[in-house]
Short mmCIF file of C-alpha atoms and ligand atoms in Angstrom, two decimals:
data_model
loop_
_atom_site.label_atom_id
_atom_site.label_comp_id
_atom_site.label_asym_id
_atom_site.label_seq_id
_atom_site.Cartn_x
_atom_site.Cartn_y
_atom_site.Cartn_z
CA MET A 1 145.07 106.30 85.86
CA THR A 2 143.50 109.01 83.73
CA ALA A 3 142.47 112.33 85.20
CA GLN A 4 138.87 111.53 84.44
CA ALA A 5 138.97 108.22 86.30
CA THR A 6 140.48 109.97 89.34
CA GLN A 7 137.67 112.47 89.28
CA GLN A 8 135.10 109.66 89.13
CA ARG A 9 136.58 107.90 92.11
CA ASP A 10 136.71 111.05 94.22
CA LEU A 11 133.09 112.08 93.96
CA THR A 12 131.37 112.17 97.34
CA VAL A 13 127.68 111.31 97.58
CA VAL A 14 125.58 113.88 99.46
CA ILE A 15 121.99 113.07 100.35
CA GLY A 16 119.31 114.79 102.41
CA LEU A 17 115.83 113.44 103.13
CA GLU A 18 112.36 114.87 103.57
CA VAL A 19 110.21 112.25 105.23
CA HIS A 20 106.45 112.54 105.63
CA VAL A 21 105.05 110.34 108.37
CA GLN A 22 101.41 109.96 109.23
CA LEU A 23 100.70 110.52 112.92
CA GLU A 24 98.42 108.02 114.63
CA THR A 25 95.55 110.09 115.98
CA ASP A 26 91.88 109.11 116.18
CA THR A 27 90.73 112.23 114.35
CA LYS A 28 92.13 114.57 111.70
CA VAL A 29 94.41 117.46 112.57
CA PHE A 30 91.94 120.34 112.13
CA CYS A 31 88.50 118.67 112.40
CA GLY A 32 86.75 115.79 114.14
CA CYS A 33 86.62 113.39 111.17
CA SER A 34 87.87 109.87 111.91
CA THR A 35 91.27 108.82 110.51
CA ASP A 36 90.24 105.16 110.45
CA LEU A 37 90.13 104.97 106.65
CA ALA A 38 91.00 101.33 106.00
CA ASP A 39 87.61 100.15 104.70
CA ALA A 40 85.93 103.52 104.28
CA ASP A 41 83.97 104.34 101.13
CA PRO A 42 85.37 107.37 99.26
CA ASN A 43 84.44 110.80 100.65
CA THR A 44 82.65 109.45 103.73
CA HIS A 45 85.16 110.77 106.28
CA THR A 46 84.70 114.42 105.43
CA CYS A 47 83.13 117.57 106.87
CA PRO A 48 82.91 121.26 105.89
CA THR A 49 86.37 121.92 107.40
CA CYS A 50 88.37 119.23 105.61
CA LEU A 51 86.40 119.91 102.40
CA GLY A 52 87.35 123.57 102.66
CA LEU A 53 83.77 124.86 102.50
CA PRO A 54 83.20 128.60 103.04
CA GLY A 55 83.04 129.64 106.68
CA ALA A 56 84.36 126.37 108.11
CA LEU A 57 87.17 126.94 110.61
CA PRO A 58 90.06 124.68 111.67
CA VAL A 59 90.46 123.59 115.29
CA LEU A 60 93.85 122.13 116.18
CA ASN A 61 93.91 118.52 117.42
CA GLU A 62 95.67 118.33 120.79
CA ALA A 63 96.77 114.72 120.21
CA ALA A 64 98.60 115.69 117.01
CA VAL A 65 100.55 118.38 118.87
CA GLU A 66 101.43 115.91 121.65
CA SER A 67 102.72 113.42 119.06
CA ALA A 68 104.84 116.13 117.46
CA VAL A 69 106.32 117.08 120.85
CA LYS A 70 107.10 113.42 121.59
CA LEU A 71 108.92 113.13 118.30
CA GLY A 72 110.83 116.33 119.09
CA LYS A 73 111.94 114.95 122.46
CA ALA A 74 112.98 111.61 120.94
CA ILE A 75 115.21 113.29 118.32
CA ASP A 76 116.64 115.69 120.87
CA ALA A 77 115.20 118.71 119.04
CA GLU A 78 114.57 122.20 120.30
CA ILE A 79 110.88 122.80 120.84
CA PRO A 80 110.32 126.56 120.77
CA GLN A 81 108.16 128.40 123.32
CA GLN A 82 105.60 129.03 120.66
CA THR A 83 104.96 127.89 117.14
CA ARG A 84 102.52 128.81 114.40
CA PHE A 85 100.92 127.68 111.17
CA HIS A 86 101.13 129.00 107.60
CA ARG A 87 99.17 128.56 104.41
CA LYS A 88 101.06 127.04 101.49
CA ASN A 89 99.16 128.15 98.41
CA TYR A 90 98.86 126.02 95.31
CA TYR A 91 96.14 124.50 93.17
CA TYR A 92 95.70 120.75 92.86
CA PRO A 93 92.39 118.84 92.62
CA ASP A 94 93.09 116.92 95.84
CA LEU A 95 93.45 120.18 97.79
CA PRO A 96 89.95 121.68 98.10
CA LYS A 97 90.98 124.84 99.99
CA ASP A 98 93.64 125.69 97.36
CA PHE A 99 96.11 125.86 100.21
CA GLN A 100 97.65 123.44 102.66
CA ILE A 101 97.95 124.34 106.33
CA THR A 102 101.56 123.68 107.28
CA GLN A 103 104.39 125.27 109.27
CA TYR A 104 106.95 127.59 107.71
CA ASP A 105 109.21 129.84 109.75
CA ALA A 106 108.42 128.44 113.21
CA PRO A 107 108.27 124.64 113.04
CA ILE A 108 107.46 122.77 116.23
CA CYS A 109 110.78 120.84 116.21
CA GLN A 110 114.12 122.37 115.25
CA ASP A 111 117.73 121.22 115.18
CA GLY A 112 117.45 117.58 116.25
CA ARG A 113 119.55 114.50 115.57
CA LEU A 114 119.33 110.74 115.23
CA GLU A 115 122.23 108.32 115.48
CA ILE A 116 122.46 105.40 113.07
CA GLY A 117 124.77 102.40 112.80
CA VAL A 118 125.93 101.20 109.38
CA GLU A 119 128.40 98.33 109.10
CA GLY A 120 129.63 98.84 112.65
CA GLU A 121 130.12 102.59 112.25
CA ARG A 122 128.04 105.10 114.23
CA ARG A 123 126.95 108.28 112.46
CA GLU A 124 124.88 111.19 113.65
CA ILE A 125 122.35 112.55 111.17
CA GLY A 126 121.25 116.12 111.80
CA ILE A 127 117.55 116.93 111.58
CA GLU A 128 117.03 120.51 110.49
CA ARG A 129 113.33 120.61 111.34
CA ALA A 130 110.15 118.61 111.76
CA HIS A 131 106.84 120.30 111.27
CA LEU A 132 103.17 119.53 111.56
CA GLU A 133 100.85 119.76 108.55
CA GLU A 134 97.72 118.32 106.96
CA ASP A 135 97.64 115.68 104.25
CA PRO A 136 95.83 116.50 100.99
CA GLY A 137 93.20 114.11 99.58
CA SER A 138 94.05 111.47 97.02
CA LEU A 139 93.42 111.01 93.30
CA GLN A 140 92.48 107.76 91.64
CA HIS A 141 93.26 107.56 87.95
CA ALA A 142 90.60 105.27 86.47
CA GLY A 143 91.98 102.60 84.17
CA GLY A 144 95.59 103.67 84.13
CA ASN A 145 98.06 106.29 85.28
CA ILE A 146 97.92 110.06 85.14
CA GLU A 147 98.74 110.06 81.41
CA THR A 148 96.58 107.18 80.20
CA ALA A 149 93.50 107.32 82.48
CA GLU A 150 90.09 108.01 80.96
CA HIS A 151 89.12 110.10 83.93
CA THR A 152 90.27 110.76 87.48
CA LEU A 153 88.34 110.43 90.75
CA VAL A 154 89.07 112.39 93.88
CA ASN A 155 88.74 111.09 97.43
CA TYR A 156 88.94 113.60 100.30
CA ASN A 157 89.02 111.00 103.10
CA ARG A 158 92.72 111.58 103.59
CA ALA A 159 92.44 115.37 103.46
CA GLY A 160 93.36 116.66 106.90
CA VAL A 161 95.09 113.55 108.24
CA PRO A 162 97.99 114.78 110.42
CA LEU A 163 101.51 114.50 109.00
CA MET A 164 104.94 115.33 110.31
CA GLU A 165 107.47 116.35 107.70
CA ILE A 166 110.97 115.56 108.93
CA VAL A 167 113.76 117.34 107.06
CA THR A 168 117.32 116.12 107.58
CA GLU A 169 120.59 117.92 107.00
CA PRO A 170 122.46 116.69 103.88
CA ASP A 171 124.42 114.34 106.13
CA PHE A 172 124.05 111.01 104.33
CA ARG A 173 127.08 109.77 102.39
CA SER A 174 125.56 106.63 100.88
CA PRO A 175 122.12 105.22 99.93
CA LYS A 176 122.64 102.51 102.55
CA GLU A 177 122.75 105.14 105.30
CA THR A 178 119.34 106.47 104.28
CA ARG A 179 117.87 103.01 104.67
CA ALA A 180 119.36 102.63 108.15
CA PHE A 181 118.03 106.07 109.10
CA LEU A 182 114.50 105.33 107.91
CA ALA A 183 114.45 102.04 109.82
CA LYS A 184 115.66 103.78 112.96
CA LEU A 185 113.20 106.65 112.57
CA GLU A 186 110.32 104.24 112.10
CA GLU A 187 111.38 102.22 115.14
CA VAL A 188 111.51 105.34 117.30
CA LEU A 189 108.13 106.58 116.04
CA GLU A 190 106.52 103.20 116.76
CA TYR A 191 108.01 103.15 120.26
CA LEU A 192 106.50 106.57 120.85
CA GLY A 193 103.14 105.12 119.83
CA VAL A 194 102.60 107.88 117.25
CA PHE A 195 103.02 105.86 114.06
CA ASP A 196 101.81 102.64 112.45
CA SER A 197 104.12 101.30 109.74
CA THR A 198 101.50 98.81 108.51
CA ARG A 199 99.15 101.62 107.47
CA ASP A 200 99.06 102.24 103.75
CA GLY A 201 100.99 105.37 102.76
CA SER A 202 102.13 106.08 106.33
CA LEU A 203 105.70 106.82 105.17
CA ARG A 204 106.56 108.92 102.10
CA ILE A 205 110.04 110.01 101.22
CA ASP A 206 111.61 112.63 98.97
CA ALA A 207 115.40 112.75 98.66
CA ASN A 208 117.89 115.36 97.46
CA ILE A 209 121.06 113.95 96.00
CA SER A 210 124.21 115.43 94.51
CA LEU A 211 127.79 114.34 93.86
CA VAL A 212 130.48 116.66 95.21
CA PRO A 213 134.19 116.56 94.23
CA GLY A 214 136.09 114.77 96.99
CA GLU A 215 138.69 117.53 97.38
CA GLU A 216 135.95 119.93 98.47
CA VAL A 217 134.95 117.78 101.42
CA GLU A 218 136.58 119.04 104.63
CA GLU A 219 138.72 116.75 106.76
CA SER A 220 135.90 116.38 109.31
CA GLY A 221 133.63 115.12 106.54
CA ALA A 222 131.67 118.39 106.49
CA ILE A 223 130.78 120.08 103.23
CA GLY A 224 130.55 123.85 103.00
CA ALA A 225 127.30 125.58 102.09
CA ALA A 226 128.87 127.17 98.99
CA THR A 227 130.01 123.77 97.69
CA LEU A 228 126.55 122.34 98.24
CA ALA A 229 124.87 125.26 96.53
CA ALA A 230 127.22 124.91 93.56
CA ALA A 231 126.52 121.20 93.11
CA ASN A 232 123.46 120.62 91.00
CA ARG A 233 121.17 118.26 92.83
CA THR A 234 118.19 116.22 91.84
CA GLU A 235 115.17 115.69 93.97
CA VAL A 236 113.76 112.15 93.84
CA LYS A 237 110.07 111.88 94.71
CA ASN A 238 107.58 109.08 95.29
CA ILE A 239 109.66 106.76 97.48
CA SER A 240 107.55 104.78 99.94
CA SER A 241 109.85 102.36 101.77
CA HIS A 242 113.33 101.97 103.30
CA LYS A 243 114.32 99.53 100.59
CA GLY A 244 112.86 101.79 97.89
CA ALA A 245 114.97 104.69 99.20
CA GLU A 246 118.18 102.70 98.98
CA LYS A 247 117.35 101.42 95.49
CA ALA A 248 116.20 104.77 94.08
CA LEU A 249 119.27 106.57 95.41
CA ALA A 250 121.69 103.86 94.24
CA TYR A 251 120.13 104.21 90.78
CA GLU A 252 120.54 107.98 90.94
CA VAL A 253 124.22 107.75 92.02
CA THR A 254 124.97 105.55 89.01
CA ARG A 255 122.98 107.76 86.64
CA GLN A 256 124.78 110.90 87.78
CA ARG A 257 128.22 109.25 87.67
CA ASN A 258 127.56 107.99 84.14
CA ALA A 259 126.37 111.40 82.99
CA ARG A 260 129.54 113.02 84.34
CA ARG A 261 131.72 110.36 82.77
CA ARG A 262 130.22 111.31 79.42
CA GLY A 263 130.97 114.93 80.21
CA ARG A 264 127.33 115.95 80.69
CA GLU A 265 126.12 118.49 83.25
CA ILE A 266 123.78 117.24 85.96
CA GLU A 267 120.56 119.15 85.59
CA GLN A 268 118.86 120.53 88.69
CA GLU A 269 115.49 118.81 88.44
CA THR A 270 112.80 116.74 90.11
CA ARG A 271 112.70 113.06 89.24
CA HIS A 272 110.04 110.47 89.95
CA TRP A 273 110.99 107.01 91.33
CA ASP A 274 109.26 104.35 89.26
CA GLU A 275 109.28 101.42 91.69
CA SER A 276 108.11 98.80 89.18
CA ARG A 277 110.76 99.68 86.59
CA GLY A 278 113.46 100.44 89.15
CA ILE A 279 114.42 103.77 87.56
CA THR A 280 113.99 107.49 88.14
CA VAL A 281 112.35 109.58 85.40
CA SER A 282 112.44 113.34 84.86
CA MET A 283 109.37 115.26 86.10
CA ARG A 284 108.49 118.95 86.04
CA SER A 285 111.16 121.41 87.13
CA LYS A 286 110.95 122.19 90.81
CA GLU A 287 108.86 125.08 92.09
CA ASP A 288 110.57 127.75 94.14
CA GLU A 289 109.59 128.37 97.71
CA LYS A 290 108.38 131.83 96.74
CA ASP A 291 105.90 130.29 94.30
CA TYR A 292 103.88 129.02 97.25
CA ARG A 293 103.22 132.51 98.69
CA TYR A 294 103.41 131.32 102.28
CA PHE A 295 101.48 133.51 104.68
CA PRO A 296 100.36 133.10 108.30
CA GLU A 297 97.18 131.06 108.85
CA ALA A 298 94.92 133.68 110.42
CA ASP A 299 92.27 131.14 111.45
CA LEU A 300 94.62 129.49 113.96
CA PRO A 301 96.14 131.36 116.91
CA VAL A 302 99.82 131.19 117.78
CA LEU A 303 100.38 127.87 119.54
CA LYS A 304 102.08 128.21 122.93
CA VAL A 305 103.68 124.87 123.74
CA ALA A 306 106.22 125.92 126.38
CA ASP A 307 104.43 124.79 129.58
CA TRP A 308 102.73 121.93 127.88
CA THR A 309 105.99 120.39 126.63
CA GLU A 310 107.12 119.73 130.22
CA SER A 311 104.17 117.49 130.96
CA ILE A 312 104.55 115.29 127.88
CA ASP A 313 106.62 112.18 128.66
CA ILE A 314 108.17 109.74 126.24
CA PRO A 315 108.82 106.04 126.92
CA GLU A 316 112.26 104.44 127.10
CA LEU A 317 113.58 104.40 123.52
CA PRO A 318 114.68 101.22 121.70
CA GLU A 319 118.44 101.68 122.02
CA ALA A 320 118.31 102.37 125.76
CA ARG A 321 115.97 99.46 126.30
CA ARG A 322 118.26 97.13 124.34
CA GLU A 323 121.16 98.13 126.57
CA ARG A 324 119.09 97.61 129.73
CA PHE A 325 117.87 94.18 128.58
CA ARG A 326 121.47 93.04 128.17
CA GLU A 327 122.40 94.21 131.66
CA GLU A 328 119.24 93.38 133.57
CA TYR A 329 118.41 90.01 132.02
CA GLY A 330 121.89 88.90 130.92
CA LEU A 331 120.86 88.61 127.25
CA ASP A 332 123.26 88.56 124.33
CA ALA A 333 123.16 91.30 121.69
CA GLU A 334 121.09 89.27 119.23
CA ALA A 335 118.38 88.32 121.73
CA ALA A 336 118.24 91.86 123.14
CA SER A 337 117.86 93.20 119.62
CA LYS A 338 115.05 90.79 118.70
CA LEU A 339 113.24 91.41 121.98
CA THR A 340 113.23 95.18 121.50
CA SER A 341 112.30 95.11 117.81
CA THR A 342 108.95 96.66 118.69
CA LYS A 343 107.65 98.15 121.91
CA GLN A 344 104.96 95.49 122.08
CA VAL A 345 107.48 92.65 121.86
CA ALA A 346 109.63 94.29 124.53
CA ASP A 347 106.63 94.86 126.83
CA PHE A 348 105.51 91.26 126.44
CA TYR A 349 109.01 89.94 127.12
CA GLU A 350 109.30 91.94 130.33
CA ASP A 351 105.89 90.73 131.39
CA VAL A 352 106.92 87.08 130.87
CA ALA A 353 110.37 87.59 132.41
CA SER A 354 108.77 88.93 135.59
CA ASP A 355 107.16 85.52 136.21
CA PHE A 356 109.59 83.05 134.66
CA ASP A 357 113.32 82.65 134.24
CA PRO A 358 114.48 85.52 131.93
CA GLY A 359 116.51 83.07 129.82
CA LEU A 360 113.51 80.74 129.32
CA ALA A 361 111.34 83.78 128.57
CA ALA A 362 113.89 85.05 126.02
CA THR A 363 114.01 81.71 124.18
CA TRP A 364 110.25 81.52 124.06
CA VAL A 365 109.56 85.07 122.96
CA ALA A 366 112.59 85.79 120.72
CA ASP A 367 113.03 82.42 119.05
CA ASP A 368 109.85 80.36 119.28
CA LEU A 369 107.07 82.94 119.25
CA LEU A 370 108.65 85.52 116.91
CA GLY A 371 109.93 82.72 114.67
CA GLU A 372 106.49 81.16 114.26
CA LEU A 373 104.81 84.57 113.82
CA ASN A 374 107.36 85.59 111.24
CA TYR A 375 106.80 82.35 109.34
CA ARG A 376 103.09 83.21 109.17
CA ASP A 377 103.78 86.84 108.21
CA MET A 378 102.20 87.96 111.47
CA ARG A 379 103.21 90.47 114.13
CA ILE A 380 102.72 90.31 117.86
CA ALA A 381 99.98 92.92 117.44
CA ASP A 382 97.98 90.32 115.50
CA ILE A 383 97.72 88.09 118.60
CA GLU A 384 97.38 90.91 121.10
CA GLY A 385 94.28 89.40 122.73
CA ARG A 386 95.90 85.97 123.02
CA LEU A 387 99.13 86.74 124.80
CA ASP A 388 97.77 85.13 127.97
CA ASP A 389 97.60 81.86 126.02
CA VAL A 390 101.27 82.17 125.16
CA ARG A 391 102.06 82.82 128.84
CA ARG A 392 100.07 79.72 129.77
CA LEU A 393 102.06 77.65 127.27
CA ILE A 394 105.33 78.84 128.81
CA GLU A 395 103.88 77.97 132.21
CA LEU A 396 103.06 74.42 131.05
CA VAL A 397 106.70 73.98 130.00
CA ASP A 398 108.05 75.64 133.13
CA GLU A 399 106.01 73.33 135.37
CA GLY A 400 107.13 70.27 133.44
CA LEU A 401 103.61 69.41 132.29
CA ILE A 402 104.65 69.12 128.63
CA THR A 403 108.00 68.78 126.94
CA ALA A 404 109.57 71.90 125.40
CA LYS A 405 109.75 70.09 122.08
CA ASN A 406 106.01 69.33 122.03
CA ALA A 407 105.20 72.84 123.22
CA ARG A 408 107.22 74.38 120.43
CA GLU A 409 106.50 72.03 117.56
CA VAL A 410 102.91 71.07 118.21
CA VAL A 411 101.06 73.29 120.69
CA LEU A 412 102.37 76.73 119.65
CA ARG A 413 101.83 76.04 115.94
CA GLU A 414 98.36 74.66 116.55
CA MET A 415 97.52 77.67 118.74
CA LEU A 416 98.49 80.09 115.99
CA ASP A 417 96.90 78.15 113.15
CA SER A 418 93.59 77.13 114.71
CA ARG A 419 93.28 79.74 117.47
CA THR A 420 92.83 77.08 120.18
CA ASP A 421 94.09 77.59 123.71
CA PRO A 422 97.16 75.59 124.84
CA ASP A 423 95.36 73.35 127.35
CA ALA A 424 92.87 72.30 124.67
CA VAL A 425 95.70 71.41 122.27
CA VAL A 426 97.54 69.42 124.95
CA GLU A 427 94.32 67.56 125.71
CA SER A 428 93.30 66.84 122.11
CA GLU A 429 96.81 65.79 121.06
CA GLY A 430 97.39 63.76 124.25
CA LEU A 431 100.64 65.59 124.97
CA GLY A 432 100.45 65.78 128.75
CA LYS A 433 103.48 64.11 130.29
CA THR A 434 102.37 60.62 131.46
CA ASP A 435 102.27 60.36 135.21
CA ASP A 436 104.31 57.85 137.15
CA GLU A 437 101.47 55.39 137.66
CA ALA A 438 100.78 55.08 133.95
CA VAL A 439 104.50 54.67 133.25
CA ALA A 440 104.72 51.95 135.93
CA ALA A 441 101.77 50.13 134.34
CA ALA A 442 103.41 50.31 130.91
CA VAL A 443 106.64 48.92 132.42
CA GLU A 444 104.70 45.97 133.85
CA GLU A 445 103.06 45.34 130.48
CA ALA A 446 106.34 45.47 128.60
CA ILE A 447 107.89 42.98 131.03
CA GLU A 448 104.96 40.62 130.70
CA GLU A 449 104.87 40.78 126.91
CA ASN A 450 108.62 40.34 126.34
CA PRO A 451 109.88 37.41 128.47
CA GLU A 452 112.85 36.80 126.17
CA ALA A 453 114.16 40.33 126.51
CA VAL A 454 113.63 40.10 130.28
CA ALA A 455 115.65 36.89 130.35
CA ASP A 456 118.43 38.59 128.35
CA VAL A 457 118.51 41.51 130.78
CA GLU A 458 118.68 39.12 133.71
CA ALA A 459 121.53 37.31 131.96
CA GLY A 460 123.40 40.63 131.91
CA ASP A 461 122.64 41.83 128.33
CA ASP A 462 122.40 45.60 128.73
CA GLY A 463 121.30 46.13 125.11
CA ALA A 464 118.04 44.31 125.88
CA ILE A 465 117.04 46.97 128.39
CA ASN A 466 117.05 49.57 125.61
CA PHE A 467 114.63 47.38 123.71
CA LEU A 468 112.31 47.36 126.73
CA VAL A 469 112.63 51.14 127.18
CA GLY A 470 111.54 51.45 123.55
CA GLN A 471 108.50 49.26 124.19
CA VAL A 472 107.44 51.41 127.18
CA MET A 473 107.94 54.61 125.21
CA GLY A 474 105.72 53.19 122.49
CA LYS A 475 102.98 52.38 125.00
CA THR A 476 103.05 55.92 126.45
CA GLY A 477 102.97 57.61 123.07
CA GLY A 478 106.45 59.06 123.66
CA SER A 479 105.34 61.23 126.56
CA ALA A 480 107.27 59.36 129.28
CA ASP A 481 110.76 60.41 130.31
CA PRO A 482 113.16 57.73 128.90
CA GLY A 483 115.58 58.12 131.84
CA ARG A 484 112.79 57.51 134.31
CA VAL A 485 111.60 54.41 132.34
CA ASN A 486 115.13 53.01 132.32
CA GLN A 487 115.32 53.52 136.08
CA LEU A 488 111.93 51.85 136.69
CA LEU A 489 112.90 48.84 134.53
CA ARG A 490 116.20 48.37 136.41
CA GLU A 491 114.40 48.58 139.77
CA ARG A 492 111.88 46.04 138.63
CA LEU A 493 114.29 43.48 137.14
ZN1 ZN B 501 86.64 116.80 108.49
#
């Protein structure tokens, strides 16, 4: 093996993430404008404060602070007695004040952690800080991208939407780990009820990545600050999904390895992830922190969170709930995992399991309901107002009023596709189990209509009875219980 090849093999991947997540609040972080922007016309959710007009003053949104504290508790962070805001100064057309209100030296969450599992191995990822800030507006490049557009439009609807920026330690050793972390983070945020992953642009990721010679990694896996500082790193911007993060970083690992193989230095630079082409491209060189001239935001007082923090509770988190589901309801790992995939699914399962057998409830919620929803690209949130119908369907099965097969393959599908309630589907499809009297009548009919088969049965031909069972099943549209029909026929003959 050549010396060069050895060097290639021994490079250790070092990645750190900066994740911006949009907090789910009704109004913006420093004014009363609504954050419900889905179908809003441009620049309709604005006011003097979020437009940065002279004399307009920010007022901090209590709900945004509560969400930040919940996140801090969930990632086991230190939440200081008091925290404050700074102005980050820069010019950009989507930033009408010419500064962004953010946090600098006293972020609301410090020194947290989140555990991830990748290929059976548990790893703890350190979170250096998480701070609260406002989103800028957005630019729309008419007829192309920033280089080819004829002109650019600006929309300030998003200006002032609350964001948390979560900064990890450089603890990731592979692109795959970043994907696992982002999935876990999103799951936790959704459980806390502070985040909606279906909202456009709710998750934005920047990543720092460098390759460090293996011999400089300590036995514990730690990498010294001097080694990190010496390694030239690239910052990859514009990543918007878990999968995108893994792909962008895998691309960057290969690019950096190839550059080193050819004996080229890795330049310290910012690169842009081009999702459609699947590559990173060089952008401007990165600004220094000092370029932003951070200074305290004098329009907002110091925020004292100490006493407040105590009174903010967080719900049971996904991992703990998974564990409890296995113990309390006797579920296997796969079912427990499916049933805790979102807080809403878990809440619905527990609701059903309180009235029915937990095993029956698990099959219905984890396999049948989630399976059919998934097939239709729907989530449980999409049928929120109709969960009582699903409960009723499970009740129909539990009480033996319809067969599980019909419930699953006909009623549930029909309910989801045509929005009808289960009783109406059972009625219109004639799926109710036939009662004994009707079965008895069908038995009589079959006997009357098939004297030869009856004679065969009486002569001791057991095969003929199956023929008669088939006739009765046909008359009842398949809703009778074949065992019961067999029994009735034998009694009668
Ligand atoms: Zn506003």
